[in-house]
Amino acid sequence: MKVIQILPELNSGGVERGTLEVGKHLIENGHQSIVISNGGRQVEQLEAEGSRHITLPVHKKRLSSLKQVKVLRKLFEQEQPNILHLRSRLPAWLAWLAWRKMDPQTRPRLITTVHGFYSVNLYSKIMTRGERVICVSNSVKDYVRHNYPDVPAEKLTVIHRGVSPEQFPYGFEPDAKWLTEWQQKYPQLKDKYVITLPGRITRWKGPLDFIEVLAALKAKGIPAHGLLVGEPHPKKMDFFEEVKAAIKASSLERDITLVGHRSDLREIMAVSNVVVSCSTDPEAFGRVTLEALALGKPVAGYAHGGVAEQLDALLPAGKINLGDHRAMVNLLTTWHAAPPSVTQRQEFSLQSMLNAVMTSYTELDKAPREL
């Protein structure tokens, strides 16, 4: 098979990670993989793993982006892929507008993945236009069925995101060189109870809740140190300043470290005592929390969306009612005194995810066309 995946950019994020994983799997199994995006820091890895990357400006919400419709249609006609996989709303619209004018008997089969709880409107409905629609969690499937009841149930399939036990082995410990460099850069973490909130610094990821939790732990005498691991979006710098002001207002400048973007999140989580999820909006799945659990690290998280599904399966004790700071403080206090054990299980494996995606591709490729 030849598969084209399309998304806005290839920088950081779960959608981007999944795109690379599927591309690598296709190549390893003798298929062809093409990814269309505006580019980004992960293009080098994508191409090193055997996929082709085609750079097109499919990432900006503006009328001029419609010029890409003809470009995409010509590209699809030249490449003749078996599968066209749409992973984000704006490029999905551009690709769908190109696809629908192609010959229904020969055009590629269309798959979409609903990666999030998008605002409910016509713009978002494009993610349900696939001949098959992948939902990244049961929560996302429920969202689609509730908000878009005209989408046939048989088109929907749940494929949870997965983690590789080779990349995130249970009980993983960073090597001595990494540890030395980390300790030299962040000596303030020595003998501290390290609590990590990974993710881009945006309001809905809950860094302000995290700051309140840290302040309450410090007030109780817990030697906690918080790590915010992620970068702000260039357009969200005002909120980043708000976060820094909140840290200062809580007198936590020495107790919370803004680490920024890191490519070694696995190692950082491995040397943390706890990973938390404070997302005020539900995570569609929450890959990072699953990675932490795979490493054997306890996760305390607001129990909604995909994170609730993970904790139900792997660590029910980590579930916190949305916005209940006191409950999170009490749980982390308890865990400081008696760290919980995370059972080694393979509920959500990368191989299972990739096998399920490939099954969706092959079944749709062979299915009769609705002309």
XYZ file of C-alpha atoms in Angstrom, residues 12 26 30-31 37 67 71 110 137 145-146 154 165 174 180-181 186 219 224 270 279 313 317-319 342 371:
27
model
C 5.906 18.340 19.061
C 4.447 1.212 7.077
C 7.107 -2.994 2.961
C 4.579 -0.239 2.284
C 2.784 19.118 6.369
C -5.040 27.534 -3.172
C -2.153 21.428 -5.544
C -10.372 8.205 3.106
C -10.349 6.755 23.089
C -21.760 9.902 18.798
C -23.285 12.581 21.037
C -20.270 1.302 12.007
C 7.792 -1.051 26.017
C 18.683 7.132 32.859
C 25.299 13.846 35.974
C 24.353 16.528 33.450
C 19.229 21.455 38.267
C 2.607 24.906 53.236
C 8.124 19.271 46.874
C 12.011 8.526 35.263
C -5.789 19.381 32.290
C -7.013 0.351 33.917
C -5.913 5.426 43.089
C -4.526 8.251 40.940
C -7.951 9.551 39.899
C 2.298 0.816 39.498
C -20.155 5.286 -5.666
